Amino acid sequence: MSDRKPLIAGNWKMNLDHQQAIALVQKIAWTLKDVDHDYEKVEVAVFPPFTDLRTVQTLLDADKLQLRLGAQDVSKHESGAYTGEVAGAFLKKLNVEYVLIGHSERRQHHNEDDELVRDKVAACFKNKLVPVICVGETLEELEAEGAAAVPVRQLTKALEGHKDIGDFVVAYEPVWAIGTGKVATSEQAAEVAKKLRQTIGELVSAETAEQTRILYGGSVKSANVAGFLASPEVDGVLVGGASLVVDEFTGICRFQKHVSL
Ligand code: PEP
């Protein structure tokens, strides 16, 4: 077992307005309180839409909830004439800790390429935000190159050329598993995570490789989470659809009940 603290991250995508966000966060927090969830042992973060962040931040502060706050994107720019974009400094002011970078839905629908992903990672480091760098192969890429080639290439690009590398998390999310109900095998997730860790070791340092958390994402549910987290290579999960369902998400947070670590 490694010293890395597991991270359960809920990506709400474009779901729930700020009032609905209050209800979901409260229910998650109450359910985890009822089962004495130890946040020191398993960290839990939610990634609501931008318009919910201030409300969720206020709720977490007021009720002293131990859930962590994440955003789903950030601008590569610091400030200025970039209509519609949100600066890292603004997120930092809202006590946002994590930012999803390079999610496959942004790569696909917003044409985010490896260079932009790299610049957004840089914006996170500059603002002391922790990027959750999302990498993953399509079905065609899986068939042509195997599972690890594309994730390793994407991570390499994302980590290239930074003057200062801060903390980061990597999320291995096979594109074909996101929102489809199909999942990678736990062996595949573990093997790709291992290769990603080797890549971090080569590009950054052995110490960073040892400390960095690598998550699996793609149709994770309470019923399948244990398989992924049984491997010491996988340090948590990035959850989409199931993060909107209280019993599902809190069941995933309690994965240790099903895994002997
Ligand atoms: C995601 O959005 O990162 C994700 C993994 O979605 P889902 O769990 O719905 O597949």
CSV table of C-alpha atoms and ligand atoms in Angstrom, one decimal:
chain,number,residue,atom,x,y,z
A,1,MET,CA,0.0,0.0,0.0
A,2,SER,CA,1.3,3.4,-0.9
A,3,ASP,CA,1.3,6.6,1.2
A,4,ARG,CA,-0.8,8.4,-1.4
A,5,LYS,CA,-4.2,9.5,0.0
A,6,PRO,CA,-7.0,8.2,-2.3
A,7,LEU,CA,-9.0,10.9,-4.0
A,8,ILE,CA,-12.6,10.5,-5.1
A,9,ALA,CA,-13.4,13.3,-7.5
A,10,GLY,CA,-17.0,14.0,-8.7
A,11,ASN,CA,-17.2,15.8,-12.1
A,12,TRP,CA,-20.7,17.2,-12.3
A,13,LYS,CA,-20.2,18.4,-15.9
A,14,MET,CA,-22.9,20.8,-17.0
A,15,ASN,CA,-25.5,19.6,-14.4
A,16,LEU,CA,-27.2,21.3,-11.5
A,17,ASP,CA,-27.7,25.0,-10.9
A,18,HIS,CA,-26.4,26.7,-7.7
A,19,GLN,CA,-29.5,25.9,-5.7
A,20,GLN,CA,-29.5,22.2,-6.8
A,21,ALA,CA,-25.8,22.2,-5.9
A,22,ILE,CA,-26.5,23.1,-2.3
A,23,ALA,CA,-28.9,20.2,-2.0
A,24,LEU,CA,-26.4,17.7,-3.4
A,25,VAL,CA,-23.5,18.9,-1.4
A,26,GLN,CA,-25.5,18.8,1.8
A,27,LYS,CA,-26.8,15.3,1.1
A,28,ILE,CA,-23.3,14.0,0.3
A,29,ALA,CA,-21.9,15.6,3.4
A,30,TRP,CA,-24.7,14.3,5.7
A,31,THR,CA,-24.5,10.8,4.3
A,32,LEU,CA,-20.7,10.7,4.8
A,33,LYS,CA,-21.1,12.1,8.3
A,34,ASP,CA,-23.6,9.4,9.1
A,35,VAL,CA,-21.1,6.7,8.2
A,36,ASP,CA,-18.2,8.6,10.0
A,37,HIS,CA,-16.3,9.1,6.8
A,38,ASP,CA,-12.6,9.8,7.5
A,39,TYR,CA,-11.6,12.5,5.1
A,40,GLU,CA,-8.0,12.2,6.3
A,41,LYS,CA,-8.0,8.7,4.9
A,42,VAL,CA,-10.0,9.3,1.7
A,43,GLU,CA,-10.2,12.7,0.2
A,44,VAL,CA,-13.5,13.7,-1.5
A,45,ALA,CA,-13.8,16.6,-4.0
A,46,VAL,CA,-16.7,17.9,-6.1
A,47,PHE,CA,-16.3,19.8,-9.4
A,48,PRO,CA,-19.5,21.8,-10.0
A,49,PRO,CA,-20.1,24.2,-12.9
A,50,PHE,CA,-18.5,27.7,-12.6
A,51,THR,CA,-21.8,29.3,-11.6
A,52,ASP,CA,-22.1,27.1,-8.5
A,53,LEU,CA,-18.6,27.5,-7.1
A,54,ARG,CA,-19.3,30.6,-5.0
A,55,THR,CA,-22.4,29.0,-3.5
A,56,VAL,CA,-20.7,25.7,-2.8
A,57,GLN,CA,-17.6,27.5,-1.3
A,58,THR,CA,-19.9,29.5,1.1
A,59,LEU,CA,-21.6,26.3,2.2
A,60,LEU,CA,-18.4,24.4,2.7
A,61,ASP,CA,-17.1,27.3,4.8
A,62,ALA,CA,-20.2,28.0,6.8
A,63,ASP,CA,-20.9,24.3,7.7
A,64,LYS,CA,-17.1,23.5,8.0
A,65,LEU,CA,-17.5,20.6,5.5
A,66,GLN,CA,-14.4,18.7,4.6
A,67,LEU,CA,-15.3,18.2,0.9
A,68,ARG,CA,-12.7,19.8,-1.4
A,69,LEU,CA,-13.7,22.1,-4.3
A,70,GLY,CA,-12.7,21.7,-7.9
A,71,ALA,CA,-13.4,23.5,-11.1
A,72,GLN,CA,-14.0,22.0,-14.5
A,73,ASP,CA,-11.7,24.3,-16.5
A,74,VAL,CA,-9.5,27.4,-16.4
A,75,SER,CA,-8.3,30.0,-18.8
A,76,LYS,CA,-4.6,29.8,-19.9
A,77,HIS,CA,-4.6,33.7,-19.6
A,78,GLU,CA,-4.1,35.7,-16.4
A,79,SER,CA,-6.7,38.4,-17.2
A,80,GLY,CA,-7.9,40.7,-19.9
A,81,ALA,CA,-10.0,40.7,-23.1
A,82,TYR,CA,-10.9,37.0,-23.1
A,83,THR,CA,-14.7,37.0,-23.1
A,84,GLY,CA,-16.2,34.1,-21.4
A,85,GLU,CA,-13.0,32.8,-19.8
A,86,VAL,CA,-12.3,32.3,-16.1
A,87,ALA,CA,-8.9,33.1,-14.7
A,88,GLY,CA,-7.0,30.9,-12.3
A,89,ALA,CA,-6.7,33.7,-9.8
A,90,PHE,CA,-10.5,34.0,-9.6
A,91,LEU,CA,-10.8,30.3,-8.8
A,92,LYS,CA,-8.1,30.5,-6.2
A,93,LYS,CA,-10.1,33.3,-4.5
A,94,LEU,CA,-13.0,30.9,-4.2
A,95,ASN,CA,-10.8,28.3,-2.4
A,96,VAL,CA,-10.9,26.1,-5.4
A,97,GLU,CA,-8.1,23.5,-5.0
A,98,TYR,CA,-8.3,21.3,-8.1
A,99,VAL,CA,-9.0,22.0,-11.8
A,100,LEU,CA,-9.8,19.4,-14.4
A,101,ILE,CA,-7.6,20.0,-17.4
A,102,GLY,CA,-7.9,18.4,-20.8
A,103,HIS,CA,-11.0,16.4,-20.1
A,104,SER,CA,-11.9,14.4,-23.2
A,105,GLU,CA,-15.2,16.4,-23.6
A,106,ARG,CA,-13.2,19.6,-23.8
A,107,ARG,CA,-10.7,18.0,-26.2
A,108,GLN,CA,-13.6,16.8,-28.3
A,109,HIS,CA,-16.1,19.7,-28.2
A,110,HIS,CA,-13.8,22.6,-27.7
A,111,ASN,CA,-10.8,21.4,-29.8
A,112,GLU,CA,-8.4,21.6,-26.9
A,113,ASP,CA,-5.1,20.3,-28.1
A,114,ASP,CA,-2.0,19.2,-26.2
A,115,GLU,CA,-0.5,22.7,-26.3
A,116,LEU,CA,-3.6,24.4,-24.8
A,117,VAL,CA,-3.7,21.6,-22.2
A,118,ARG,CA,-0.1,22.4,-21.3
A,119,ASP,CA,-0.8,26.1,-21.1
A,120,LYS,CA,-3.7,25.5,-18.8
A,121,VAL,CA,-1.6,23.2,-16.6
A,122,ALA,CA,0.9,26.2,-16.4
A,123,ALA,CA,-1.9,28.5,-15.4
A,124,CYS,CA,-2.8,26.1,-12.6
A,125,PHE,CA,0.8,26.0,-11.3
A,126,LYS,CA,1.1,29.8,-11.5
A,127,ASN,CA,-2.0,30.2,-9.3
A,128,LYS,CA,-1.2,27.3,-7.0
A,129,LEU,CA,-4.1,25.2,-8.2
A,130,VAL,CA,-3.7,21.5,-8.6
A,131,PRO,CA,-4.4,20.4,-12.2
A,132,VAL,CA,-6.2,17.1,-12.6
A,133,ILE,CA,-4.6,16.2,-16.0
A,134,CYS,CA,-7.0,14.0,-17.9
A,135,VAL,CA,-5.6,11.7,-20.5
A,136,GLY,CA,-7.0,8.7,-22.4
A,137,GLU,CA,-7.3,7.0,-25.7
A,138,THR,CA,-10.2,6.5,-28.1
A,139,LEU,CA,-11.4,3.1,-29.2
A,140,GLU,CA,-9.6,3.5,-32.5
A,141,GLU,CA,-6.4,4.4,-30.7
A,142,LEU,CA,-6.8,1.5,-28.3
A,143,GLU,CA,-7.0,-0.9,-31.2
A,144,ALA,CA,-4.1,0.8,-33.1
A,145,GLU,CA,-1.7,1.5,-30.3
A,146,GLY,CA,-2.8,-0.3,-27.2
A,147,ALA,CA,-4.0,1.4,-24.1
A,148,ALA,CA,-1.0,3.3,-22.7
A,149,ALA,CA,0.5,5.0,-25.8
A,150,VAL,CA,-1.9,7.9,-26.1
A,151,PRO,CA,-2.2,8.6,-22.4
A,152,VAL,CA,1.6,8.6,-22.0
A,153,ARG,CA,2.0,11.0,-25.0
A,154,GLN,CA,-0.7,13.4,-23.7
A,155,LEU,CA,0.8,13.4,-20.2
A,156,THR,CA,4.3,14.0,-21.7
A,157,LYS,CA,3.0,17.1,-23.6
A,158,ALA,CA,1.1,18.4,-20.6
A,159,LEU,CA,4.3,18.3,-18.4
A,160,GLU,CA,6.7,19.7,-21.0
A,161,GLY,CA,8.6,22.9,-20.6
A,162,HIS,CA,7.3,24.1,-17.2
A,163,LYS,CA,9.7,26.2,-15.2
A,164,ASP,CA,8.1,25.2,-11.9
A,165,ILE,CA,6.1,22.1,-11.6
A,166,GLY,CA,3.6,22.1,-8.7
A,167,ASP,CA,1.5,19.3,-7.4
A,168,PHE,CA,-0.7,17.6,-9.9
A,169,VAL,CA,-3.0,14.6,-10.3
A,170,VAL,CA,-3.4,12.5,-13.4
A,171,ALA,CA,-6.7,11.0,-14.4
A,172,TYR,CA,-6.6,8.1,-16.8
A,173,GLU,CA,-9.9,8.1,-18.6
A,174,PRO,CA,-10.3,5.9,-21.7
A,175,VAL,CA,-12.6,8.0,-23.9
A,176,TRP,CA,-14.6,5.0,-24.9
A,177,ALA,CA,-15.5,4.4,-21.2
A,178,ILE,CA,-16.7,7.9,-20.4
A,179,GLY,CA,-20.5,8.0,-20.0
A,180,THR,CA,-20.9,4.7,-21.9
A,181,GLY,CA,-21.3,2.2,-19.1
A,182,LYS,CA,-18.2,0.4,-20.5
A,183,VAL,CA,-15.2,0.2,-18.2
A,184,ALA,CA,-11.6,-0.7,-18.6
A,185,THR,CA,-10.5,-3.8,-16.8
A,186,SER,CA,-8.8,-3.2,-13.5
A,187,GLU,CA,-5.7,-4.7,-15.0
A,188,GLN,CA,-5.7,-2.2,-17.9
A,189,ALA,CA,-6.3,0.7,-15.5
A,190,ALA,CA,-3.4,-0.5,-13.3
A,191,GLU,CA,-1.1,-1.1,-16.2
A,192,VAL,CA,-1.7,2.3,-17.7
A,193,ALA,CA,-1.3,4.0,-14.3
A,194,LYS,CA,2.0,2.2,-13.9
A,195,LYS,CA,3.2,3.5,-17.2
A,196,LEU,CA,2.0,7.0,-16.4
A,197,ARG,CA,3.9,6.9,-13.2
A,198,GLN,CA,7.1,5.8,-15.0
A,199,THR,CA,6.6,8.7,-17.3
A,200,ILE,CA,6.4,11.2,-14.4
A,201,GLY,CA,9.5,9.6,-13.0
A,202,GLU,CA,11.4,10.2,-16.3
A,203,LEU,CA,10.1,13.7,-16.9
A,204,VAL,CA,10.0,15.1,-13.4
A,205,SER,CA,11.6,13.0,-10.6
A,206,ALA,CA,11.3,9.7,-8.9
A,207,GLU,CA,10.0,11.5,-5.8
A,208,THR,CA,7.2,13.2,-7.8
A,209,ALA,CA,6.3,9.9,-9.4
A,210,GLU,CA,6.0,8.3,-6.0
A,211,GLN,CA,3.8,11.2,-4.6
A,212,THR,CA,1.5,11.9,-7.6
A,213,ARG,CA,-2.0,10.4,-7.5
A,214,ILE,CA,-3.2,8.7,-10.6
A,215,LEU,CA,-6.9,8.2,-10.9
A,216,TYR,CA,-9.1,6.0,-13.1
A,217,GLY,CA,-12.2,7.4,-14.7
A,218,GLY,CA,-14.9,6.1,-17.0
A,219,SER,CA,-18.3,4.7,-15.9
A,220,VAL,CA,-17.2,4.2,-12.3
A,221,LYS,CA,-20.0,3.1,-10.0
A,222,SER,CA,-20.2,1.9,-6.4
A,223,ALA,CA,-20.5,-1.7,-7.8
A,224,ASN,CA,-17.2,-1.6,-9.8
A,225,VAL,CA,-15.0,0.9,-7.9
A,226,ALA,CA,-13.4,-1.7,-5.6
A,227,GLY,CA,-11.8,-3.5,-8.6
A,228,PHE,CA,-10.0,-0.4,-9.7
A,229,LEU,CA,-8.8,0.6,-6.3
A,230,ALA,CA,-7.6,-2.8,-5.3
A,231,SER,CA,-4.5,-2.0,-7.3
A,232,PRO,CA,-1.8,0.0,-5.5
A,233,GLU,CA,-1.2,1.8,-8.8
A,234,VAL,CA,-4.6,3.5,-8.8
A,235,ASP,CA,-5.1,6.2,-6.2
A,236,GLY,CA,-8.7,7.2,-6.7
A,237,VAL,CA,-11.4,7.7,-9.3
A,238,LEU,CA,-12.8,10.5,-11.3
A,239,VAL,CA,-16.6,10.0,-11.4
A,240,GLY,CA,-19.0,11.6,-13.9
A,241,GLY,CA,-22.6,10.4,-14.0
A,242,ALA,CA,-22.5,8.6,-10.6
A,243,SER,CA,-21.3,11.7,-8.8
A,244,LEU,CA,-24.8,13.2,-9.2
A,245,VAL,CA,-26.4,10.3,-7.3
A,246,VAL,CA,-25.9,10.6,-3.6
A,247,ASP,CA,-26.0,6.9,-2.7
A,248,GLU,CA,-23.7,6.0,-5.7
A,249,PHE,CA,-21.2,8.7,-5.0
A,250,THR,CA,-21.0,8.1,-1.2
A,251,GLY,CA,-20.8,4.4,-1.9
A,252,ILE,CA,-17.8,5.1,-4.1
A,253,CYS,CA,-16.3,7.2,-1.3
A,254,ARG,CA,-16.6,4.2,1.0
A,255,PHE,CA,-14.7,1.9,-1.4
A,256,GLN,CA,-12.4,0.8,1.4
A,257,LYS,CA,-15.3,-1.2,2.8
A,258,HIS,CA,-15.0,-3.5,-0.2
A,259,VAL,CA,-11.2,-3.4,-0.7
A,260,SER,CA,-8.6,-4.9,1.6
A,261,LEU,CA,-5.7,-2.5,1.4
B,1,PEP,C1,-16.0,11.9,-16.5
B,1,PEP,O1,-16.8,12.8,-16.8
B,1,PEP,O2,-14.8,12.2,-16.2
B,1,PEP,C2,-16.5,10.5,-16.4
B,1,PEP,C3,-15.6,9.6,-16.1
B,1,PEP,O3,-17.8,10.3,-16.6
B,1,PEP,P1,-18.6,9.0,-16.3
B,1,PEP,O4,-18.2,8.5,-14.9
B,1,PEP,O5,-20.0,9.3,-16.4
B,1,PEP,O6,-18.2,7.9,-17.3
